[in-house]
XYZ file of N, CA and C in Angstrom:
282
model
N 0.835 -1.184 0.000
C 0.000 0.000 0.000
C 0.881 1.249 0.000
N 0.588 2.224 -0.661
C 0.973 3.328 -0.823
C 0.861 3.980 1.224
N 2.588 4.397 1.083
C 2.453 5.321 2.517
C 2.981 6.883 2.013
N 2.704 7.548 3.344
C 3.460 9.438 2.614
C 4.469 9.264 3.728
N 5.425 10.396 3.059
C 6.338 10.664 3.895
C 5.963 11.581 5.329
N 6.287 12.405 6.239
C 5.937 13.086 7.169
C 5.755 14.534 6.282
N 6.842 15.113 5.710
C 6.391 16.011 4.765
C 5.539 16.014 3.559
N 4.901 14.834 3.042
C 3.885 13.932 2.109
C 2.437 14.801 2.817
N 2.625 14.220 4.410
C 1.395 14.991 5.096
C 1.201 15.666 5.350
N 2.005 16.476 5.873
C 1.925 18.152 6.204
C 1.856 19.032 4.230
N 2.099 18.482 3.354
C 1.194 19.390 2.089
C 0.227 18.736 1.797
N -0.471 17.492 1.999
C -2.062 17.250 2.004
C -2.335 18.088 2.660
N -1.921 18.143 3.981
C -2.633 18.752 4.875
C -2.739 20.683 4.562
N -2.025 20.699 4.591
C -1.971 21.685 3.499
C -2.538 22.879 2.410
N -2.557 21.472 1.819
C -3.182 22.064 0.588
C -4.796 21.663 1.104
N -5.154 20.672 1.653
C -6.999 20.762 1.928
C -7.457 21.777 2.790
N -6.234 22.317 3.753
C -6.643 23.405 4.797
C -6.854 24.585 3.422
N -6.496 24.605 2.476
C -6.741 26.396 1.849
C -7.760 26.121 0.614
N -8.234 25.050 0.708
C -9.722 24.564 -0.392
C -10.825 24.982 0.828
N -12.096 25.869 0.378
C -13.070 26.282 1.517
C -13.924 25.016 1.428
N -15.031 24.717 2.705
C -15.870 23.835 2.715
C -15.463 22.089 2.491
N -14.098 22.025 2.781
C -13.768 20.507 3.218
C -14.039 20.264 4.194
N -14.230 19.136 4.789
C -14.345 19.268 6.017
C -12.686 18.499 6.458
N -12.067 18.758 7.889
C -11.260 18.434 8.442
C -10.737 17.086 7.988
N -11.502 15.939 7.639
C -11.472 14.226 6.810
C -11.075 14.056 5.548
N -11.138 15.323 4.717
C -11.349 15.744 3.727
C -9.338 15.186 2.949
N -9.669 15.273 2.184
C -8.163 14.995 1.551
C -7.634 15.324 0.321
N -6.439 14.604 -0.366
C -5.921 14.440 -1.794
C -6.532 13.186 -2.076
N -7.254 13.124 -3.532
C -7.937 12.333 -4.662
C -6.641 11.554 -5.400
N -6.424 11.018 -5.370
C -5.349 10.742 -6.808
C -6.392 9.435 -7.584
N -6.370 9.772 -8.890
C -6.613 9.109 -9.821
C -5.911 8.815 -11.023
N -5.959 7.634 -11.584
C -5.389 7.045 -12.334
C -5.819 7.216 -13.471
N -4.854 7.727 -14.277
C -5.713 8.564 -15.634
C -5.575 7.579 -16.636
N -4.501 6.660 -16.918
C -4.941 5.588 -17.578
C -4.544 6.138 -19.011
N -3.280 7.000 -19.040
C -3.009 7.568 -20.021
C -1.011 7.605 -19.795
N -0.845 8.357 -20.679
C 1.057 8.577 -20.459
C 0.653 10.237 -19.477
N -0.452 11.087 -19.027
C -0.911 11.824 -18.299
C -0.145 11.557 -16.873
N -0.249 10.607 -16.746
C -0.116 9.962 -15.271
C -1.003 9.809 -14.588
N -1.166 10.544 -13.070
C -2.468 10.723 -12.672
C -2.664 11.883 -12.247
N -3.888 12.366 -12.011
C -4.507 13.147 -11.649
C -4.501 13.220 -10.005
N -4.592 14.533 -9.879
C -5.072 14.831 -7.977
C -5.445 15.878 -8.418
N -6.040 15.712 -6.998
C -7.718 17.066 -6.555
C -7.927 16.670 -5.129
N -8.611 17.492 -4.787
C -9.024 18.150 -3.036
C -10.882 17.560 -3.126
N -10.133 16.530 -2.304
C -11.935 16.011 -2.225
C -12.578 15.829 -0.702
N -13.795 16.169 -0.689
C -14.249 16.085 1.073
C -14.096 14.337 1.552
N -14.568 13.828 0.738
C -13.969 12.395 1.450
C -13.905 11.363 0.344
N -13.613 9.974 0.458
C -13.174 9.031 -0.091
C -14.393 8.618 -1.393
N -14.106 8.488 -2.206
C -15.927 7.178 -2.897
C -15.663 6.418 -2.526
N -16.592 5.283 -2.888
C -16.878 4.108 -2.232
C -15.957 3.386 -2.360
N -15.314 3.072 -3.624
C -14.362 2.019 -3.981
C -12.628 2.732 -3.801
N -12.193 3.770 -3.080
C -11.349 4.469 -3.141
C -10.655 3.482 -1.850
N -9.225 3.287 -1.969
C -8.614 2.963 -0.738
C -8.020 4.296 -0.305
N -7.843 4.407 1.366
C -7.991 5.432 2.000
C -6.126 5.409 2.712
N -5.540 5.963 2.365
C -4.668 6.139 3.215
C -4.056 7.329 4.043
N -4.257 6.842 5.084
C -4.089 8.128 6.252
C -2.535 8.324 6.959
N -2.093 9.305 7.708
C -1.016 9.806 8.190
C -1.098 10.984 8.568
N -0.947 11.249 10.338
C -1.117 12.246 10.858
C -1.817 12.858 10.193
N -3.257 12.645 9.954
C -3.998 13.452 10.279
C -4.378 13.965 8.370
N -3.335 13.469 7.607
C -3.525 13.869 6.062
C -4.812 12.739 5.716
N -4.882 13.133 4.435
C -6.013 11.754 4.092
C -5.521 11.706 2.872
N -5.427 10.470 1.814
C -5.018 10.484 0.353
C -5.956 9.420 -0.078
N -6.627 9.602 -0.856
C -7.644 8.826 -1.767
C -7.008 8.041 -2.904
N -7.344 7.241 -2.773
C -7.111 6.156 -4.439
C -7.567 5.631 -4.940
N -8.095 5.651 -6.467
C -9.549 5.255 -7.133
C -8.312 3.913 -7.294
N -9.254 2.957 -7.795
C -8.915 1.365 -7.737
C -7.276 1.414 -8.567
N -7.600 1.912 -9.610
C -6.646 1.688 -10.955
C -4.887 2.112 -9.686
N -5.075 3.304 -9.349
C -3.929 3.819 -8.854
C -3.707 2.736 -7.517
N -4.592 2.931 -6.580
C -3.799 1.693 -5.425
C -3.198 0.513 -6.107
N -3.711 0.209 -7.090
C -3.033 -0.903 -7.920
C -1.547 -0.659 -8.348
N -1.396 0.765 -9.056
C 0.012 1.332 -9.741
C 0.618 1.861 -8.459
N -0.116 2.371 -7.768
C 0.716 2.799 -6.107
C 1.312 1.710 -5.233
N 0.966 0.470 -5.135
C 1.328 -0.452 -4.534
C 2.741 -0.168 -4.145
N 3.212 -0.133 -3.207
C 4.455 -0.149 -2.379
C 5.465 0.453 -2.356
N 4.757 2.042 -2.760
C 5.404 3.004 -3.271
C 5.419 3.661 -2.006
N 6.139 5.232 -2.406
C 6.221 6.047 -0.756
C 6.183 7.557 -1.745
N 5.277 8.328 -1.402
C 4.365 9.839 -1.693
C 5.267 10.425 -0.493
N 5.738 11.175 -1.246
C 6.989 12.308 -0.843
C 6.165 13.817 -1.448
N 7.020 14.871 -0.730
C 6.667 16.333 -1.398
C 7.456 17.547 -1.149
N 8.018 18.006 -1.767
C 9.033 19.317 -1.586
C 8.006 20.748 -1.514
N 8.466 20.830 -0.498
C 7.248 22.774 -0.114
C 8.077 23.812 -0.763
N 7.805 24.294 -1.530
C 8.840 25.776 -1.709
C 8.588 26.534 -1.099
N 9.467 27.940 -1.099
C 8.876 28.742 -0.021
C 7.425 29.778 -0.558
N 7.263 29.511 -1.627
C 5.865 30.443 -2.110
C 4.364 29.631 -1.788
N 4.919 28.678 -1.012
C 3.708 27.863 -1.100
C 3.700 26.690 -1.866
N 4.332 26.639 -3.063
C 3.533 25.769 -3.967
C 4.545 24.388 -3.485
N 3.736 22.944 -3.750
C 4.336 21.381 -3.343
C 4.431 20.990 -4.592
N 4.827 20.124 -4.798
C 5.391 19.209 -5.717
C 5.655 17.967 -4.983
N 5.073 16.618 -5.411
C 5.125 15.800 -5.021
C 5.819 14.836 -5.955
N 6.383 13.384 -5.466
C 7.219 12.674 -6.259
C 7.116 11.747 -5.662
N 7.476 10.472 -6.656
C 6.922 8.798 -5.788
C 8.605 8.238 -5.860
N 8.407 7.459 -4.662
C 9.761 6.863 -4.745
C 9.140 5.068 -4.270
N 10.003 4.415 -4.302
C 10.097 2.956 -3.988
C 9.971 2.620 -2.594
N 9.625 1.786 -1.979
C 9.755 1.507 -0.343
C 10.637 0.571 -0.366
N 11.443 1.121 1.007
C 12.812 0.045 1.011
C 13.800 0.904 0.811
């Protein structure tokens, strides 16, 4: 299963604190675009049904089926700049 790093969670966390009307549960979407795109993320109030949920302090990260599949045993990292903006990057576990 896909884990985040400690800085992984603090820019979920983050980035859902400055989207209005999430609620606190609320998280990063990643979806599997099923293209050379990669995937997609977005700020969603909570999981769909078939989404696996992975949590860390307090972040939340969503995964429509296709991606927990391509995420499998990976590790969600993220560099903060100082203007705000994250950038995230997948690395290997282990």
């Amino acid at each position: 299963m896909l884990t985040m790093t400690d800085t992984a969670a603090e820019a979920v966390k983050a980035i859902v604190s400055r989207v209005p009307n999430v609620p606190d549960d609320g998280g990063v979407r990643i979806r599997d675009t099923g293209s050379d795109a990669g995937f997609e993320l977005s700020v969603a109030p909570g999981p769909e049904e078939t989404d696996t949920v992975v949590a860390s302090d307090g972040a939340h990260v969503f995964l429509d089926t296709s991606a927990a599949v391509a995420l499998d045993d990976r590790v969600l990292d993220a560099e903060l700049a100082q203007d705000g903006s994250v950038r995230f990057a997948l690395g290997t576990a282990g």
